[in-house]
Amino acid sequence: MRRFVFIAMAMCGIAAGVRAAAPGPMDGQDIPTDFADSKLVGIQTNRTGAGDVTDLEVVSSYSEGSELDALYLAKDSTYLYVGLAGNLLEVGNPFIILIDNEFDYGQTELRTEGVDGPPFALQLGGREVIVDTNGTPEDGTDDTYTVVADSGTILPSCGDLGFTGWDYALAIDGAGGVMYAHEYILYGVQIGVASASDVCHFGDDRGRVACDPTPDNPNDGSLPVFAIRTHVAESPIDDGNEIFEGGSPAAGYQRGGFVNSNTTGVTEVDATYTDVTTTGVEIAIPLANVGDSGLYGNETINIVILTMDADEYQSSSVSDGFGTVLNQALPSFGGSSCDPPDTLGLRPDLSTVASCLTVDLSALDYIDTGALLDGHIDADDYDSGAPALTQQCPTSGGDRARTGEVLQPMQAGSELDALYAENDEEFLYLGIT
């Protein structure tokens, strides 16, 4: 059978003779030099209508990604104020604020499967759900599922043998230019079952955990639920406004904002400038919402902040896979999970790498009078005018630090400029610029 190669260009073809050696390195570079002894088959004569890369200018180059640079805390009689300096890649990647209320019994293994979403990061971090189609994937009426015990993210115990678990999580992410905040109350006992009608049921092709993994099976029990999720707030990103817009804030959330334009702080090689990062998330968490029993402002609590990669559509070049935990946590991770930067994977055991920040709420400074929670973090608004924690780990998810002044195309596009051809006794070599 004959095979033909056709290059869609306005060119004339010239047959290449047999030669013994291949052209120089086949790496996509220096094509005219590599094919110097070969045939220049044709030159493009048509102008491109899809943009070009011929006009260059000096621009600042940035590498996108998620980083968590510093944590700021304050309080008043009603709210715990949290400032997170850093930025997020806007594809669903969240900051996860975990809080332990000492009077509640929560979770040491994350059990968030079956909770409707979005966002899906915490659900993905819960226990693994395995569906058995019984060899008939087209017939859902005989499907069964198994929840794998001890397969979820193992959370740190804060060095306390009597630790009662994490009771509260706030997931903050950005998508479509909007910050979303979702509150989770984490219980140590089953509080209900998921149903097939929940909005978070989706196909298995993206690897996400369904609320009811076998909705077509009328005889199959629904997934046990150990957490309650509530969409509590949203606000336009970078608008410099602390008033939540685009929907009524729920459950007492009235103040907060997100400026996602940080260009300092953690890079892929160091964490030198974390304490000068001044933009990120600011939010007022109602004390009464933390855990099942709520807080009064005089308790001792534990806090851990996690950053996760929840790129559900794998649309980012820096994505490490949806549901993985990045090394951008506060308190910072140590050892091999910190430097060199790495992710901890899906459903990791954080008890071996993560520690806790213990906060005496009665000793925490009150928020500065007139503080604006718009994402522009003023350290003077918070406790002692300084961050409670700063990041020590290089980021594994890309960063927003400037990488230098470089020549960049003013307008990107597609073009096909020249075709080179050569062959030896085994291969036809093509060079396409």
GROMACS .gro file of C-alpha atoms in nm:
model
  433
    1MET     CA    1   0.000   0.000   0.000
    2ARG     CA    2   0.133   0.347  -0.090
    3ARG     CA    3   0.144   0.623   0.169
    4PHE     CA    4   0.157   0.991   0.084
    5VAL     CA    5   0.279   1.292   0.284
    6PHE     CA    6   0.100   1.616   0.205
    7ILE     CA    7   0.200   1.952   0.354
    8ALA     CA    8  -0.075   2.212   0.315
    9MET     CA    9   0.139   2.497   0.182
   10ALA     CA   10   0.171   2.686  -0.146
   11MET     CA   11   0.499   2.510  -0.238
   12CYS     CA   12   0.648   2.311  -0.518
   13GLY     CA   13   0.807   1.973  -0.433
   14ILE     CA   14   1.156   1.849  -0.512
   15ALA     CA   15   1.250   1.485  -0.469
   16ALA     CA   16   1.537   1.417  -0.227
   17GLY     CA   17   1.822   1.184  -0.311
   18VAL     CA   18   1.942   0.895  -0.101
   19ARG     CA   19   2.202   0.984   0.160
   20ALA     CA   20   2.369   0.790   0.437
   21ALA     CA   21   2.346   1.038   0.727
   22ALA     CA   22   2.044   1.195   0.891
   23PRO     CA   23   2.017   1.574   0.936
   24GLY     CA   24   2.147   1.729   1.261
   25PRO     CA   25   1.968   1.697   1.598
   26MET     CA   26   1.595   1.642   1.546
   27ASP     CA   27   1.499   1.881   1.824
   28GLY     CA   28   1.294   2.149   1.651
   29GLN     CA   29   1.577   2.402   1.662
   30ASP     CA   30   1.819   2.540   1.400
   31ILE     CA   31   1.627   2.372   1.120
   32PRO     CA   32   1.801   2.550   0.827
   33THR     CA   33   2.144   2.457   0.968
   34ASP     CA   34   2.046   2.098   1.043
   35PHE     CA   35   1.913   2.057   0.689
   36ALA     CA   36   2.194   2.258   0.524
   37ASP     CA   37   2.284   1.974   0.288
   38SER     CA   38   1.922   1.884   0.223
   39LYS     CA   39   1.652   2.023  -0.002
   40LEU     CA   40   1.459   2.339   0.074
   41VAL     CA   41   1.133   2.216  -0.069
   42GLY     CA   42   0.931   2.534  -0.050
   43ILE     CA   43   0.883   2.875   0.104
   44GLN     CA   44   0.553   3.015   0.230
   45THR     CA   45   0.407   3.291   0.011
   46ASN     CA   46   0.072   3.336   0.186
   47ARG     CA   47   0.027   3.574   0.476
   48THR     CA   48  -0.123   3.430   0.793
   49GLY     CA   49  -0.457   3.548   0.918
   50ALA     CA   50  -0.414   3.390   1.263
   51GLY     CA   51  -0.173   3.629   1.427
   52ASP     CA   52   0.205   3.623   1.412
   53VAL     CA   53   0.514   3.611   1.630
   54THR     CA   54   0.737   3.841   1.430
   55ASP     CA   55   0.698   4.156   1.641
   56LEU     CA   56   0.872   4.127   1.977
   57GLU     CA   57   0.878   4.354   2.280
   58VAL     CA   58   1.033   4.337   2.626
   59VAL     CA   59   0.773   4.232   2.882
   60SER     CA   60   0.769   4.097   3.236
   61SER     CA   61   0.730   3.722   3.236
   62TYR     CA   62   0.528   3.548   3.507
   63SER     CA   63   0.473   3.186   3.589
   64GLU     CA   64   0.121   3.108   3.707
   65GLY     CA   65   0.047   2.885   4.002
   66SER     CA   66  -0.073   2.857   4.360
   67GLU     CA   67   0.125   2.967   4.660
   68LEU     CA   68   0.053   3.035   5.027
   69ASP     CA   69   0.293   3.295   5.166
   70ALA     CA   70   0.171   3.409   5.507
   71LEU     CA   71  -0.115   3.380   5.757
   72TYR     CA   72  -0.257   3.679   5.946
   73LEU     CA   73  -0.511   3.649   6.230
   74ALA     CA   74  -0.729   3.880   6.438
   75LYS     CA   75  -1.072   3.868   6.603
   76ASP     CA   76  -1.358   4.066   6.746
   77SER     CA   77  -1.655   3.951   6.947
   78THR     CA   78  -1.822   3.795   6.643
   79TYR     CA   79  -1.559   3.696   6.386
   80LEU     CA   80  -1.221   3.531   6.341
   81TYR     CA   81  -1.041   3.738   6.077
   82VAL     CA   82  -0.806   3.547   5.847
   83GLY     CA   83  -0.565   3.694   5.594
   84LEU     CA   84  -0.391   3.456   5.352
   85ALA     CA   85  -0.114   3.624   5.153
   86GLY     CA   86  -0.052   3.443   4.824
   87ASN     CA   87  -0.243   3.349   4.511
   88LEU     CA   88  -0.431   3.064   4.345
   89LEU     CA   89  -0.442   2.931   3.994
   90GLU     CA   90  -0.803   2.997   3.896
   91VAL     CA   91  -0.912   2.652   3.788
   92GLY     CA   92  -1.074   2.545   4.113
   93ASN     CA   93  -0.754   2.523   4.318
   94PRO     CA   94  -0.852   2.609   4.677
   95PHE     CA   95  -0.709   2.727   5.003
   96ILE     CA   96  -0.846   2.498   5.275
   97ILE     CA   97  -0.866   2.653   5.624
   98LEU     CA   98  -0.897   2.370   5.880
   99ILE     CA   99  -0.993   2.455   6.240
  100ASP     CA  100  -1.019   2.232   6.545
  101ASN     CA  101  -1.278   2.336   6.801
  102GLU     CA  102  -1.163   2.169   7.124
  103PHE     CA  103  -1.521   2.103   7.236
  104ASP     CA  104  -1.631   1.906   6.926
  105TYR     CA  105  -1.548   1.559   6.796
  106GLY     CA  106  -1.446   1.583   6.433
  107GLN     CA  107  -1.230   1.395   6.184
  108THR     CA  108  -0.869   1.277   6.184
  109GLU     CA  109  -0.927   1.098   5.852
  110LEU     CA  110  -1.102   1.326   5.606
  111ARG     CA  111  -1.449   1.186   5.534
  112THR     CA  112  -1.608   1.422   5.286
  113GLU     CA  113  -1.713   1.179   5.015
  114GLY     CA  114  -2.082   1.200   4.935
  115VAL     CA  115  -2.102   1.574   5.009
  116ASP     CA  116  -2.243   1.770   4.721
  117GLY     CA  117  -2.026   2.036   4.558
  118PRO     CA  118  -1.858   2.236   4.414
  119PRO     CA  119  -1.574   2.277   4.492
  120PHE     CA  120  -1.463   1.916   4.476
  121ALA     CA  121  -1.121   1.938   4.642
  122LEU     CA  122  -1.230   1.827   4.988
  123GLN     CA  123  -1.454   1.556   4.845
  124LEU     CA  124  -1.159   1.422   4.647
  125GLY     CA  125  -0.952   1.423   4.965
  126GLY     CA  126  -1.206   1.198   5.141
  127ARG     CA  127  -1.221   0.820   5.143
  128GLU     CA  128  -1.185   0.636   4.815
  129VAL     CA  129  -1.504   0.499   4.661
  130ILE     CA  130  -1.467   0.198   4.429
  131VAL     CA  131  -1.753   0.099   4.198
  132ASP     CA  132  -1.791  -0.263   4.082
  133THR     CA  133  -1.992  -0.294   3.760
  134ASN     CA  134  -2.005  -0.674   3.794
  135GLY     CA  135  -1.883  -0.705   3.438
  136THR     CA  136  -2.184  -0.525   3.292
  137PRO     CA  137  -2.092  -0.155   3.268
  138GLU     CA  138  -2.400  -0.080   3.057
  139ASP     CA  139  -2.629  -0.216   3.328
  140GLY     CA  140  -2.625  -0.003   3.642
  141THR     CA  141  -2.890  -0.200   3.827
  142ASP     CA  142  -2.638  -0.457   3.952
  143ASP     CA  143  -2.354  -0.218   4.035
  144THR     CA  144  -2.214  -0.209   4.388
  145TYR     CA  145  -1.966   0.018   4.560
  146THR     CA  146  -1.715   0.001   4.842
  147VAL     CA  147  -1.588   0.284   5.061
  148VAL     CA  148  -1.226   0.204   5.141
  149ALA     CA  149  -1.159   0.266   5.511
  150ASP     CA  150  -0.842   0.457   5.601
  151SER     CA  151  -0.795   0.562   5.236
  152GLY     CA  152  -0.877   0.928   5.291
  153THR     CA  153  -0.642   1.214   5.369
  154ILE     CA  154  -0.499   1.154   5.718
  155LEU     CA  155  -0.494   1.484   5.904
  156PRO     CA  156  -0.237   1.583   6.171
  157SER     CA  157  -0.318   1.520   6.537
  158CYS     CA  158  -0.135   1.830   6.663
  159GLY     CA  159   0.088   1.623   6.893
  160ASP     CA  160  -0.204   1.555   7.126
  161LEU     CA  161  -0.280   1.192   7.213
  162GLY     CA  162  -0.632   1.299   7.308
  163PHE     CA  163  -0.693   1.496   6.988
  164THR     CA  164  -1.060   1.489   6.893
  165GLY     CA  165  -1.026   1.577   6.525
  166TRP     CA  166  -1.086   1.865   6.287
  167ASP     CA  167  -1.434   2.015   6.304
  168TYR     CA  168  -1.445   2.288   6.043
  169ALA     CA  169  -1.309   2.364   5.696
  170LEU     CA  170  -1.347   2.667   5.475
  171ALA     CA  171  -1.262   2.611   5.107
  172ILE     CA  172  -1.183   2.929   4.914
  173ASP     CA  173  -1.125   2.912   4.540
  174GLY     CA  174  -1.144   3.131   4.234
  175ALA     CA  175  -1.306   3.065   3.898
  176GLY     CA  176  -1.422   3.296   3.623
  177GLY     CA  177  -1.297   3.603   3.807
  178VAL     CA  178  -1.503   3.526   4.119
  179MET     CA  179  -1.395   3.412   4.465
  180TYR     CA  180  -1.614   3.139   4.613
  181ALA     CA  181  -1.624   3.034   4.979
  182HIS     CA  182  -1.768   2.699   5.088
  183GLU     CA  183  -1.800   2.600   5.452
  184TYR     CA  184  -1.779   2.240   5.574
  185ILE     CA  185  -1.880   2.114   5.917
  186LEU     CA  186  -1.686   1.790   5.975
  187TYR     CA  187  -1.843   1.529   6.201
  188GLY     CA  188  -1.689   1.222   6.363
  189VAL     CA  189  -2.010   1.022   6.317
  190GLN     CA  190  -2.235   0.955   6.021
  191ILE     CA  191  -2.504   1.220   5.997
  192GLY     CA  192  -2.695   1.103   5.690
  193VAL     CA  193  -2.678   0.948   5.344
  194ALA     CA  194  -2.624   1.093   5.000
  195SER     CA  195  -2.881   1.055   4.727
  196ALA     CA  196  -2.863   1.013   4.352
  197SER     CA  197  -3.042   1.344   4.309
  198ASP     CA  198  -2.757   1.544   4.462
  199VAL     CA  199  -2.599   1.781   4.213
  200CYS     CA  200  -2.252   1.639   4.263
  201HIS     CA  201  -2.320   1.310   4.085
  202PHE     CA  202  -2.102   1.292   3.776
  203GLY     CA  203  -1.937   1.039   3.548
  204ASP     CA  204  -1.640   0.833   3.656
  205ASP     CA  205  -1.430   0.952   3.359
  206ARG     CA  206  -1.288   1.243   3.559
  207GLY     CA  207  -1.208   1.035   3.864
  208ARG     CA  208  -1.430   1.233   4.100
  209VAL     CA  209  -1.631   1.081   4.382
  210ALA     CA  210  -2.003   1.063   4.312
  211CYS     CA  211  -2.262   1.137   4.580
  212ASP     CA  212  -2.437   0.814   4.494
  213PRO     CA  213  -2.182   0.607   4.298
  214THR     CA  214  -2.452   0.371   4.165
  215PRO     CA  215  -2.759   0.588   4.099
  216ASP     CA  216  -2.913   0.339   3.856
  217ASN     CA  217  -2.933   0.065   4.117
  218PRO     CA  218  -3.263   0.095   4.308
  219ASN     CA  219  -3.152  -0.168   4.560
  220ASP     CA  220  -2.821  -0.004   4.651
  221GLY     CA  221  -2.784   0.203   4.966
  222SER     CA  222  -2.665   0.560   4.937
  223LEU     CA  223  -2.320   0.676   5.042
  224PRO     CA  224  -2.275   0.759   5.414
  225VAL     CA  225  -2.227   1.131   5.479
  226PHE     CA  226  -2.002   1.272   5.753
  227ALA     CA  227  -1.996   1.641   5.657
  228ILE     CA  228  -2.226   1.930   5.569
  229ARG     CA  229  -2.125   2.180   5.304
  230THR     CA  230  -2.272   2.529   5.255
  231HIS     CA  231  -2.194   2.787   4.988
  232VAL     CA  232  -2.145   3.087   5.213
  233ALA     CA  233  -2.007   3.372   5.002
  234GLU     CA  234  -1.871   3.495   4.672
  235SER     CA  235  -1.706   3.815   4.557
  236PRO     CA  236  -1.545   3.944   4.237
  237ILE     CA  237  -1.168   3.894   4.237
  238ASP     CA  238  -0.942   4.201   4.223
  239ASP     CA  239  -1.227   4.449   4.259
  240GLY     CA  240  -1.080   4.604   4.576
  241ASN     CA  241  -1.419   4.571   4.742
  242GLU     CA  242  -1.491   4.380   5.061
  243ILE     CA  243  -1.866   4.363   5.010
  244PHE     CA  244  -1.973   4.021   4.885
  245GLU     CA  245  -2.151   4.051   4.554
  246GLY     CA  246  -2.307   3.816   4.301
  247GLY     CA  247  -2.522   3.645   4.563
  248SER     CA  248  -2.634   3.696   4.919
  249PRO     CA  249  -2.375   3.585   5.176
  250ALA     CA  250  -2.501   3.302   5.393
  251ALA     CA  251  -2.454   3.204   5.757
  252GLY     CA  252  -2.321   3.538   5.875
  253TYR     CA  253  -2.042   3.589   5.619
  254GLN     CA  254  -2.047   3.961   5.544
  255ARG     CA  255  -1.689   4.073   5.484
  256GLY     CA  256  -1.406   3.951   5.265
  257GLY     CA  257  -1.227   3.984   4.934
  258PHE     CA  258  -0.958   3.836   4.712
  259VAL     CA  259  -0.680   4.007   4.515
  260ASN     CA  260  -0.517   3.737   4.303
  261SER     CA  261  -0.232   3.939   4.152
  262ASN     CA  262   0.058   3.861   4.386
  263THR     CA  263   0.400   3.873   4.217
  264THR     CA  264   0.623   3.827   4.521
  265GLY     CA  265   0.674   3.559   4.784
  266VAL     CA  266   0.744   3.195   4.717
  267THR     CA  267   0.917   3.085   4.398
  268GLU     CA  268   1.017   2.745   4.270
  269VAL     CA  269   1.357   2.776   4.440
  270ASP     CA  270   1.306   2.967   4.766
  271ALA     CA  271   1.066   3.134   5.007
  272THR     CA  272   1.266   3.447   5.078
  273TYR     CA  273   1.004   3.718   5.035
  274THR     CA  274   0.695   3.569   5.195
  275ASP     CA  275   0.667   3.840   5.459
  276VAL     CA  276   0.644   4.119   5.200
  277THR     CA  277   0.353   3.968   5.011
  278THR     CA  278   0.058   4.200   5.060
  279THR     CA  279  -0.223   4.056   4.850
  280GLY     CA  280  -0.440   3.747   4.874
  281VAL     CA  281  -0.755   3.640   5.058
  282GLU     CA  282  -0.912   3.819   5.352
  283ILE     CA  283  -1.226   3.684   5.514
  284ALA     CA  284  -1.422   3.715   5.838
  285ILE     CA  285  -1.529   3.371   5.967
  286PRO     CA  286  -1.824   3.380   6.209
  287LEU     CA  287  -1.708   3.230   6.541
  288ALA     CA  288  -2.047   3.067   6.586
  289ASN     CA  289  -1.996   2.863   6.267
  290VAL     CA  290  -1.672   2.688   6.368
  291GLY     CA  291  -1.770   2.330   6.440
  292ASP     CA  292  -2.102   2.201   6.562
  293SER     CA  293  -2.101   2.397   6.888
  294GLY     CA  294  -1.932   2.717   6.766
  295LEU     CA  295  -1.674   2.939   6.938
  296TYR     CA  296  -1.707   3.227   7.182
  297GLY     CA  297  -1.366   3.390   7.130
  298ASN     CA  298  -1.187   3.264   7.440
  299GLU     CA  299  -1.104   2.904   7.342
  300THR     CA  300  -0.777   2.747   7.227
  301ILE     CA  301  -0.800   2.625   6.868
  302ASN     CA  302  -0.572   2.451   6.617
  303ILE     CA  303  -0.536   2.577   6.261
  304VAL     CA  304  -0.385   2.426   5.944
  305ILE     CA  305  -0.406   2.588   5.600
  306LEU     CA  306  -0.372   2.360   5.295
  307THR     CA  307  -0.347   2.434   4.924
  308MET     CA  308  -0.485   2.177   4.681
  309ASP     CA  309  -0.480   2.124   4.307
  310ALA     CA  310  -0.837   2.070   4.200
  311ASP     CA  311  -0.795   2.132   3.828
  312GLU     CA  312  -1.092   1.913   3.745
  313TYR     CA  313  -1.050   1.961   3.371
  314GLN     CA  314  -0.669   1.938   3.359
  315SER     CA  315  -0.664   2.271   3.179
  316SER     CA  316  -0.342   2.403   3.329
  317SER     CA  317   0.015   2.323   3.235
  318VAL     CA  318   0.116   2.336   3.602
  319SER     CA  319  -0.155   2.101   3.719
  320ASP     CA  320  -0.036   1.810   3.928
  321GLY     CA  321  -0.363   1.622   3.896
  322PHE     CA  322  -0.698   1.705   4.049
  323GLY     CA  323  -0.728   1.642   4.420
  324THR     CA  324  -0.358   1.643   4.506
  325VAL     CA  325  -0.226   1.831   4.807
  326LEU     CA  326   0.049   2.081   4.724
  327ASN     CA  327   0.338   2.155   4.957
  328GLN     CA  328   0.202   2.505   5.017
  329ALA     CA  329   0.069   2.465   5.369
  330LEU     CA  330   0.087   2.667   5.690
  331PRO     CA  331   0.249   2.571   5.920
  332SER     CA  332   0.506   2.479   5.654
  333PHE     CA  333   0.585   2.119   5.578
  334GLY     CA  334   0.934   1.992   5.644
  335GLY     CA  335   1.184   1.747   5.500
  336SER     CA  336   1.141   1.592   5.157
  337SER     CA  337   0.787   1.732   5.123
  338CYS     CA  338   0.925   2.085   5.136
  339ASP     CA  339   1.250   2.119   4.946
  340PRO     CA  340   1.287   2.020   4.669
  341PRO     CA  341   0.924   2.115   4.607
  342ASP     CA  342   0.689   1.826   4.553
  343THR     CA  343   0.322   1.745   4.586
  344LEU     CA  344   0.195   1.499   4.842
  345GLY     CA  345  -0.037   1.326   4.597
  346LEU     CA  346  -0.401   1.224   4.628
  347ARG     CA  347  -0.532   1.145   4.979
  348PRO     CA  348  -0.193   1.171   5.150
  349ASP     CA  349  -0.100   1.094   5.511
  350LEU     CA  350  -0.043   1.445   5.641
  351SER     CA  351   0.013   1.326   5.996
  352THR     CA  352   0.377   1.254   5.908
  353VAL     CA  353   0.457   1.595   5.755
  354ALA     CA  354   0.208   1.853   5.883
  355SER     CA  355   0.200   2.034   6.216
  356CYS     CA  356  -0.056   2.265   6.374
  357LEU     CA  357  -0.070   2.628   6.478
  358THR     CA  358  -0.224   2.649   6.825
  359VAL     CA  359  -0.402   2.979   6.888
  360ASP     CA  360  -0.533   3.111   7.219
  361LEU     CA  361  -0.828   3.319   7.101
  362SER     CA  362  -0.844   3.507   7.431
  363ALA     CA  363  -0.494   3.645   7.365
  364LEU     CA  364  -0.553   3.729   6.998
  365ASP     CA  365  -0.555   4.100   6.912
  366TYR     CA  366  -0.876   4.265   6.797
  367ILE     CA  367  -0.897   4.360   6.432
  368ASP     CA  368  -0.783   4.716   6.366
  369THR     CA  369  -1.068   4.966   6.368
  370GLY     CA  370  -1.172   5.044   6.013
  371ALA     CA  371  -0.989   4.747   5.861
  372LEU     CA  372  -1.092   4.682   5.503
  373LEU     CA  373  -1.106   4.314   5.408
  374ASP     CA  374  -1.062   4.349   5.034
  375GLY     CA  375  -0.762   4.122   4.968
  376HIS     CA  376  -0.504   4.400   5.008
  377ILE     CA  377  -0.352   4.283   5.336
  378ASP     CA  378  -0.247   4.556   5.580
  379ALA     CA  379  -0.041   4.384   5.851
  380ASP     CA  380  -0.134   4.655   6.101
  381ASP     CA  381  -0.496   4.539   6.087
  382TYR     CA  382  -0.398   4.202   6.234
  383ASP     CA  383  -0.244   4.056   6.549
  384SER     CA  384   0.074   4.241   6.653
  385GLY     CA  385   0.104   4.388   6.304
  386ALA     CA  386   0.281   4.077   6.177
  387PRO     CA  387   0.196   3.739   6.021
  388ALA     CA  388   0.132   3.448   6.253
  389LEU     CA  389   0.316   3.219   6.010
  390THR     CA  390   0.518   3.254   5.691
  391GLN     CA  391   0.590   2.997   5.422
  392GLN     CA  392   0.922   2.813   5.427
  393CYS     CA  393   0.873   2.579   5.131
  394PRO     CA  394   0.931   2.654   4.761
  395THR     CA  395   0.611   2.609   4.564
  396SER     CA  396   0.545   2.293   4.367
  397GLY     CA  397   0.254   2.439   4.172
  398GLY     CA  398   0.418   2.722   3.982
  399ASP     CA  399   0.449   3.076   4.112
  400ARG     CA  400   0.373   3.434   4.026
  401ALA     CA  401   0.725   3.565   4.084
  402ARG     CA  402   0.873   3.763   3.798
  403THR     CA  403   1.124   3.551   3.611
  404GLY     CA  404   1.292   3.838   3.424
  405GLU     CA  405   1.264   4.083   3.140
  406VAL     CA  406   1.247   3.878   2.824
  407LEU     CA  407   1.147   3.914   2.461
  408GLN     CA  408   0.791   3.796   2.421
  409PRO     CA  409   0.565   3.789   2.112
  410MET     CA  410   0.318   4.074   2.107
  411GLN     CA  411   0.062   3.856   1.934
  412ALA     CA  412   0.066   3.479   1.933
  413GLY     CA  413  -0.058   3.278   1.638
  414SER     CA  414  -0.004   2.988   1.400
  415GLU     CA  415   0.211   3.001   1.092
  416LEU     CA  416   0.393   2.757   0.861
  417ASP     CA  417   0.704   2.910   0.706
  418ALA     CA  418   0.929   2.661   0.529
  419LEU     CA  419   0.958   2.292   0.453
  420TYR     CA  420   1.287   2.100   0.436
  421ALA     CA  421   1.314   1.737   0.333
  422GLU     CA  422   1.578   1.467   0.321
  423ASN     CA  423   1.586   1.092   0.331
  424ASP     CA  424   1.824   0.807   0.383
  425GLU     CA  425   1.764   0.436   0.335
  426GLU     CA  426   1.537   0.416   0.642
  427PHE     CA  427   1.359   0.747   0.700
  428LEU     CA  428   1.209   1.051   0.533
  429TYR     CA  429   1.323   1.354   0.738
  430LEU     CA  430   1.105   1.665   0.741
  431GLY     CA  431   1.191   2.004   0.887
  432ILE     CA  432   0.898   2.243   0.919
  433THR     CA  433   0.961   2.596   1.047
   0.00000   0.00000   0.00000
